[in-house]
Amino acid sequence: MQSIKDIAELPIDGREGLVLFFNVGEHQFGVRLTEVVRIDEITADGRCELLDSMIELDTIDLQKFFNATLRNKTGTRVLIVFGTDEEIFGMTADEVDQIIAAQETPELKWPPQLDGNLEKIYSGFFRRGEKLVPAINPLAIKEEALREAC
Amino acid sequence: MSPVDLGKILVFSSSGILCGVDLGKVIKLIEEKNVTPIPRSDQRVKGVVFHEGKAVPVFRSGRLETAEKSEKLILMLDQSKGPVGLSVDQVVGIITEEDLIRDIEGKQFYKGTEITVIGPNDIVAI
């Protein structure tokens, strides 16, 4: 498993062409690393240096948002901070799985037969071997989560 | 659709329910594996599988409360929007429309058991 410190120290231009995979309960999701601003660990007793330094950060609990049932046994979590030109916001997940070059994990389109509303939350799927991993749209999740008051 | 397939129906069962689909719309029958669930999706959506370069949605076909335990196969069907998968327990066989009996209410029966013949375009998520 990739060290969170390694990920956090990658320069912005070093994140091009990379995909971050992370786990939330029994689910795994992927996101392009260029959308990630910072990552930090949240200890079992809830301490996080990054969160302490970004007091006003809107943070979404992905375990709650995706109704995940499995819990991380260690009690630790990760904070993934996403950024656009206009805003930054955070999401908590269980752990980082791996960072993979985008060419090794091609992105597939969202199937037209599926719910159009979900198409906002997911941008498609990343292929990892014979398995598919949902690709998330962080901004859409943030908007939906705040609307549901996660 | 091959002329040989005209009027032929593939019969399958799910959770004890007998169903049929136009054989001409069946692309392939595959073993159910590597289905990725999609959190927050409609409960009839079992997930997606990687099939011939695409993410193909797989729908449950039986009773939702028992489907998870029994569905072992995926019927890949040709739908107007692209291929779609239907998760089923087992394939019973291939019949023709002449093998079906309709009652006065329009219900169809195969060997005394009610059967629902579906069209691939009927398989949609809300």
PDB file of N, CA and C in Angstrom, chain A residues 38-95:
ATOM      1  N   ARG A  38      -4.300  17.452  -1.262  1.00  0.00           N
ATOM      2  CA  ARG A  38      -3.515  16.939  -0.144  1.00  0.00           C
ATOM      3  C   ARG A  38      -4.153  15.658   0.374  1.00  0.00           C
ATOM      4  N   ILE A  39      -3.354  14.866   1.059  1.00  0.00           N
ATOM      5  CA  ILE A  39      -3.848  13.669   1.743  1.00  0.00           C
ATOM      6  C   ILE A  39      -3.172  13.614   3.107  1.00  0.00           C
ATOM      7  N   ASP A  40      -3.930  13.201   4.116  1.00  0.00           N
ATOM      8  CA  ASP A  40      -3.319  13.050   5.430  1.00  0.00           C
ATOM      9  C   ASP A  40      -4.036  11.928   6.162  1.00  0.00           C
ATOM     10  N   GLU A  41      -3.410  11.460   7.202  1.00  0.00           N
ATOM     11  CA  GLU A  41      -3.991  10.373   7.984  1.00  0.00           C
ATOM     12  C   GLU A  41      -4.776  10.949   9.162  1.00  0.00           C
ATOM     13  N   ILE A  42      -5.889  10.291   9.492  1.00  0.00           N
ATOM     14  CA  ILE A  42      -6.655  10.633  10.691  1.00  0.00           C
ATOM     15  C   ILE A  42      -6.441   9.492  11.670  1.00  0.00           C
ATOM     16  N   THR A  43      -5.917   9.784  12.841  1.00  0.00           N
ATOM     17  CA  THR A  43      -5.605   8.734  13.808  1.00  0.00           C
ATOM     18  C   THR A  43      -6.885   8.134  14.385  1.00  0.00           C
ATOM     19  N   ALA A  44      -6.713   7.041  15.090  1.00  0.00           N
ATOM     20  CA  ALA A  44      -7.874   6.348  15.656  1.00  0.00           C
ATOM     21  C   ALA A  44      -8.633   7.225  16.644  1.00  0.00           C
ATOM     22  N   ASP A  45      -7.912   8.154  17.263  1.00  0.00           N
ATOM     23  CA  ASP A  45      -8.614   9.048  18.204  1.00  0.00           C
ATOM     24  C   ASP A  45      -9.029  10.360  17.532  1.00  0.00           C
ATOM     25  N   GLY A  46      -9.027  10.366  16.192  1.00  0.00           N
ATOM     26  CA  GLY A  46      -9.614  11.485  15.461  1.00  0.00           C
ATOM     27  C   GLY A  46      -8.693  12.660  15.180  1.00  0.00           C
ATOM     28  N   ARG A  47      -7.396  12.516  15.449  1.00  0.00           N
ATOM     29  CA  ARG A  47      -6.496  13.647  15.222  1.00  0.00           C
ATOM     30  C   ARG A  47      -5.967  13.664  13.789  1.00  0.00           C
ATOM     31  N   CYS A  48      -5.887  14.846  13.215  1.00  0.00           N
ATOM     32  CA  CYS A  48      -5.389  14.990  11.856  1.00  0.00           C
ATOM     33  C   CYS A  48      -4.732  16.357  11.734  1.00  0.00           C
ATOM     34  N   GLU A  49      -3.446  16.365  11.439  1.00  0.00           N
ATOM     35  CA  GLU A  49      -2.718  17.638  11.358  1.00  0.00           C
ATOM     36  C   GLU A  49      -3.304  18.536  10.279  1.00  0.00           C
ATOM     37  N   LEU A  50      -3.648  17.955   9.148  1.00  0.00           N
ATOM     38  CA  LEU A  50      -4.149  18.736   8.020  1.00  0.00           C
ATOM     39  C   LEU A  50      -5.497  19.367   8.360  1.00  0.00           C
ATOM     40  N   LEU A  51      -6.352  18.577   8.983  1.00  0.00           N
ATOM     41  CA  LEU A  51      -7.681  19.083   9.349  1.00  0.00           C
ATOM     42  C   LEU A  51      -7.558  20.193  10.391  1.00  0.00           C
ATOM     43  N   ASP A  52      -6.582  20.034  11.291  1.00  0.00           N
ATOM     44  CA  ASP A  52      -6.372  21.057  12.315  1.00  0.00           C
ATOM     45  C   ASP A  52      -5.948  22.376  11.682  1.00  0.00           C
ATOM     46  N   SER A  53      -5.213  22.290  10.573  1.00  0.00           N
ATOM     47  CA  SER A  53      -4.706  23.520   9.952  1.00  0.00           C
ATOM     48  C   SER A  53      -5.712  24.119   8.968  1.00  0.00           C
ATOM     49  N   MET A  54      -6.800  23.369   8.663  1.00  0.00           N
ATOM     50  CA  MET A  54      -7.796  23.862   7.700  1.00  0.00           C
ATOM     51  C   MET A  54      -9.162  23.806   8.372  1.00  0.00           C
ATOM     52  N   ILE A  55      -9.351  24.697   9.322  1.00  0.00           N
ATOM     53  CA  ILE A  55     -10.518  24.640  10.205  1.00  0.00           C
ATOM     54  C   ILE A  55     -11.842  24.736   9.461  1.00  0.00           C
ATOM     55  N   GLU A  56     -11.896  25.542   8.406  1.00  0.00           N
ATOM     56  CA  GLU A  56     -13.161  25.790   7.720  1.00  0.00           C
ATOM     57  C   GLU A  56     -13.440  24.781   6.604  1.00  0.00           C
ATOM     58  N   LEU A  57     -12.662  23.719   6.534  1.00  0.00           N
ATOM     59  CA  LEU A  57     -12.781  22.790   5.414  1.00  0.00           C
ATOM     60  C   LEU A  57     -14.071  21.988   5.481  1.00  0.00           C
ATOM     61  N   ASP A  58     -14.900  22.078   4.461  1.00  0.00           N
ATOM     62  CA  ASP A  58     -16.070  21.202   4.330  1.00  0.00           C
ATOM     63  C   ASP A  58     -15.565  19.779   4.100  1.00  0.00           C
ATOM     64  N   THR A  59     -16.032  18.861   4.945  1.00  0.00           N
ATOM     65  CA  THR A  59     -15.554  17.484   4.838  1.00  0.00           C
ATOM     66  C   THR A  59     -16.734  16.529   4.738  1.00  0.00           C
ATOM     67  N   ILE A  60     -16.674  15.599   3.786  1.00  0.00           N
ATOM     68  CA  ILE A  60     -17.742  14.620   3.586  1.00  0.00           C
ATOM     69  C   ILE A  60     -17.280  13.258   4.065  1.00  0.00           C
ATOM     70  N   ASP A  61     -18.110  12.603   4.858  1.00  0.00           N
ATOM     71  CA  ASP A  61     -17.829  11.256   5.338  1.00  0.00           C
ATOM     72  C   ASP A  61     -18.288  10.278   4.243  1.00  0.00           C
ATOM     73  N   LEU A  62     -17.362   9.704   3.492  1.00  0.00           N
ATOM     74  CA  LEU A  62     -17.750   8.837   2.379  1.00  0.00           C
ATOM     75  C   LEU A  62     -18.365   7.524   2.852  1.00  0.00           C
ATOM     76  N   GLN A  63     -18.008   7.096   4.052  1.00  0.00           N
ATOM     77  CA  GLN A  63     -18.609   5.871   4.577  1.00  0.00           C
ATOM     78  C   GLN A  63     -20.123   6.059   4.726  1.00  0.00           C
ATOM     79  N   LYS A  64     -20.492   7.224   5.194  1.00  0.00           N
ATOM     80  CA  LYS A  64     -21.905   7.544   5.374  1.00  0.00           C
ATOM     81  C   LYS A  64     -22.563   7.771   4.005  1.00  0.00           C
ATOM     82  N   PHE A  65     -21.872   8.482   3.136  1.00  0.00           N
ATOM     83  CA  PHE A  65     -22.446   8.827   1.835  1.00  0.00           C
ATOM     84  C   PHE A  65     -22.745   7.578   1.009  1.00  0.00           C
ATOM     85  N   PHE A  66     -21.833   6.605   1.051  1.00  0.00           N
ATOM     86  CA  PHE A  66     -22.005   5.395   0.250  1.00  0.00           C
ATOM     87  C   PHE A  66     -22.599   4.237   1.048  1.00  0.00           C
ATOM     88  N   ASN A  67     -23.054   4.498   2.272  1.00  0.00           N
ATOM     89  CA  ASN A  67     -23.675   3.456   3.098  1.00  0.00           C
ATOM     90  C   ASN A  67     -22.805   2.210   3.222  1.00  0.00           C
ATOM     91  N   ALA A  68     -21.519   2.420   3.412  1.00  0.00           N
ATOM     92  CA  ALA A  68     -20.609   1.284   3.543  1.00  0.00           C
ATOM     93  C   ALA A  68     -20.859   0.601   4.882  1.00  0.00           C
ATOM     94  N   THR A  69     -20.759  -0.725   4.893  1.00  0.00           N
ATOM     95  CA  THR A  69     -21.048  -1.458   6.119  1.00  0.00           C
ATOM     96  C   THR A  69     -19.784  -1.937   6.831  1.00  0.00           C
ATOM     97  N   LEU A  70     -18.721  -2.195   6.076  1.00  0.00           N
ATOM     98  CA  LEU A  70     -17.490  -2.662   6.711  1.00  0.00           C
ATOM     99  C   LEU A  70     -16.747  -1.500   7.346  1.00  0.00           C
ATOM    100  N   ARG A  71     -16.143  -1.738   8.472  1.00  0.00           N
ATOM    101  CA  ARG A  71     -15.394  -0.699   9.172  1.00  0.00           C
ATOM    102  C   ARG A  71     -13.914  -1.040   9.174  1.00  0.00           C
ATOM    103  N   ASN A  72     -13.066  -0.020   9.073  1.00  0.00           N
ATOM    104  CA  ASN A  72     -11.625  -0.196   9.152  1.00  0.00           C
ATOM    105  C   ASN A  72     -11.262  -0.617  10.573  1.00  0.00           C
ATOM    106  N   LYS A  73     -10.689  -1.817  10.727  1.00  0.00           N
ATOM    107  CA  LYS A  73     -10.444  -2.354  12.067  1.00  0.00           C
ATOM    108  C   LYS A  73      -9.434  -1.544  12.864  1.00  0.00           C
ATOM    109  N   THR A  74      -8.517  -0.892  12.182  1.00  0.00           N
ATOM    110  CA  THR A  74      -7.503  -0.136  12.920  1.00  0.00           C
ATOM    111  C   THR A  74      -8.067   1.151  13.502  1.00  0.00           C
ATOM    112  N   GLY A  75      -9.181   1.613  12.966  1.00  0.00           N
ATOM    113  CA  GLY A  75      -9.765   2.862  13.435  1.00  0.00           C
ATOM    114  C   GLY A  75      -9.189   4.091  12.767  1.00  0.00           C
ATOM    115  N   THR A  76      -8.097   3.930  12.024  1.00  0.00           N
ATOM    116  CA  THR A  76      -7.521   5.085  11.334  1.00  0.00           C
ATOM    117  C   THR A  76      -8.270   5.335  10.035  1.00  0.00           C
ATOM    118  N   ARG A  77      -8.195   6.544   9.553  1.00  0.00           N
ATOM    119  CA  ARG A  77      -8.860   6.900   8.308  1.00  0.00           C
ATOM    120  C   ARG A  77      -7.923   7.825   7.531  1.00  0.00           C
ATOM    121  N   VAL A  78      -8.339   8.188   6.343  1.00  0.00           N
ATOM    122  CA  VAL A  78      -7.554   9.154   5.581  1.00  0.00           C
ATOM    123  C   VAL A  78      -8.439  10.327   5.188  1.00  0.00           C
ATOM    124  N   LEU A  79      -7.817  11.484   5.141  1.00  0.00           N
ATOM    125  CA  LEU A  79      -8.506  12.677   4.662  1.00  0.00           C
ATOM    126  C   LEU A  79      -7.940  13.006   3.293  1.00  0.00           C
ATOM    127  N   ILE A  80      -8.792  13.049   2.288  1.00  0.00           N
ATOM    128  CA  ILE A  80      -8.370  13.397   0.939  1.00  0.00           C
ATOM    129  C   ILE A  80      -8.951  14.777   0.637  1.00  0.00           C
ATOM    130  N   VAL A  81      -8.076  15.722   0.338  1.00  0.00           N
ATOM    131  CA  VAL A  81      -8.536  17.079   0.055  1.00  0.00           C
ATOM    132  C   VAL A  81      -8.527  17.292  -1.457  1.00  0.00           C
ATOM    133  N   PHE A  82      -9.685  17.700  -1.965  1.00  0.00           N
ATOM    134  CA  PHE A  82      -9.822  17.962  -3.397  1.00  0.00           C
ATOM    135  C   PHE A  82      -9.867  19.462  -3.632  1.00  0.00           C
ATOM    136  N   GLY A  83      -9.417  19.869  -4.811  1.00  0.00           N
ATOM    137  CA  GLY A  83      -9.415  21.301  -5.093  1.00  0.00           C
ATOM    138  C   GLY A  83      -9.786  21.623  -6.517  1.00  0.00           C
ATOM    139  N   THR A  84     -10.526  22.733  -6.660  1.00  0.00           N
ATOM    140  CA  THR A  84     -10.789  23.292  -7.983  1.00  0.00           C
ATOM    141  C   THR A  84     -10.246  24.717  -7.960  1.00  0.00           C
ATOM    142  N   ASP A  85     -10.452  25.450  -9.037  1.00  0.00           N
ATOM    143  CA  ASP A  85      -9.996  26.845  -9.047  1.00  0.00           C
ATOM    144  C   ASP A  85     -10.727  27.676  -8.004  1.00  0.00           C
ATOM    145  N   GLU A  86     -11.942  27.230  -7.631  1.00  0.00           N
ATOM    146  CA  GLU A  86     -12.785  28.077  -6.776  1.00  0.00           C
ATOM    147  C   GLU A  86     -12.875  27.614  -5.339  1.00  0.00           C
ATOM    148  N   GLU A  87     -12.619  26.353  -5.083  1.00  0.00           N
ATOM    149  CA  GLU A  87     -12.833  25.884  -3.727  1.00  0.00           C
ATOM    150  C   GLU A  87     -11.995  24.652  -3.422  1.00  0.00           C
ATOM    151  N   ILE A  88     -11.847  24.371  -2.128  1.00  0.00           N
ATOM    152  CA  ILE A  88     -11.266  23.099  -1.726  1.00  0.00           C
ATOM    153  C   ILE A  88     -12.198  22.482  -0.692  1.00  0.00           C
ATOM    154  N   PHE A  89     -12.209  21.158  -0.627  1.00  0.00           N
ATOM    155  CA  PHE A  89     -13.064  20.440   0.302  1.00  0.00           C
ATOM    156  C   PHE A  89     -12.438  19.082   0.553  1.00  0.00           C
ATOM    157  N   GLY A  90     -12.864  18.431   1.627  1.00  0.00           N
ATOM    158  CA  GLY A  90     -12.258  17.163   1.992  1.00  0.00           C
ATOM    159  C   GLY A  90     -13.250  16.024   2.007  1.00  0.00           C
ATOM    160  N   MET A  91     -12.705  14.808   1.928  1.00  0.00           N
ATOM    161  CA  MET A  91     -13.518  13.602   2.068  1.00  0.00           C
ATOM    162  C   MET A  91     -12.737  12.616   2.916  1.00  0.00           C
ATOM    163  N   THR A  92     -13.436  11.917   3.796  1.00  0.00           N
ATOM    164  CA  THR A  92     -12.764  10.908   4.610  1.00  0.00           C
ATOM    165  C   THR A  92     -13.056   9.522   4.051  1.00  0.00           C
ATOM    166  N   ALA A  93     -12.011   8.713   3.974  1.00  0.00           N
ATOM    167  CA  ALA A  93     -12.121   7.337   3.477  1.00  0.00           C
ATOM    168  C   ALA A  93     -11.374   6.439   4.467  1.00  0.00           C
ATOM    169  N   ASP A  94     -11.409   5.130   4.224  1.00  0.00           N
ATOM    170  CA  ASP A  94     -10.746   4.207   5.148  1.00  0.00           C
ATOM    171  C   ASP A  94      -9.244   4.155   4.935  1.00  0.00           C
ATOM    172  N   GLU A  95      -8.829   4.008   3.710  1.00  0.00           N
ATOM    173  CA  GLU A  95      -7.398   3.894   3.443  1.00  0.00           C
ATOM    174  C   GLU A  95      -7.134   4.092   1.960  1.00  0.00           C
TER     175      GLU A  95
END
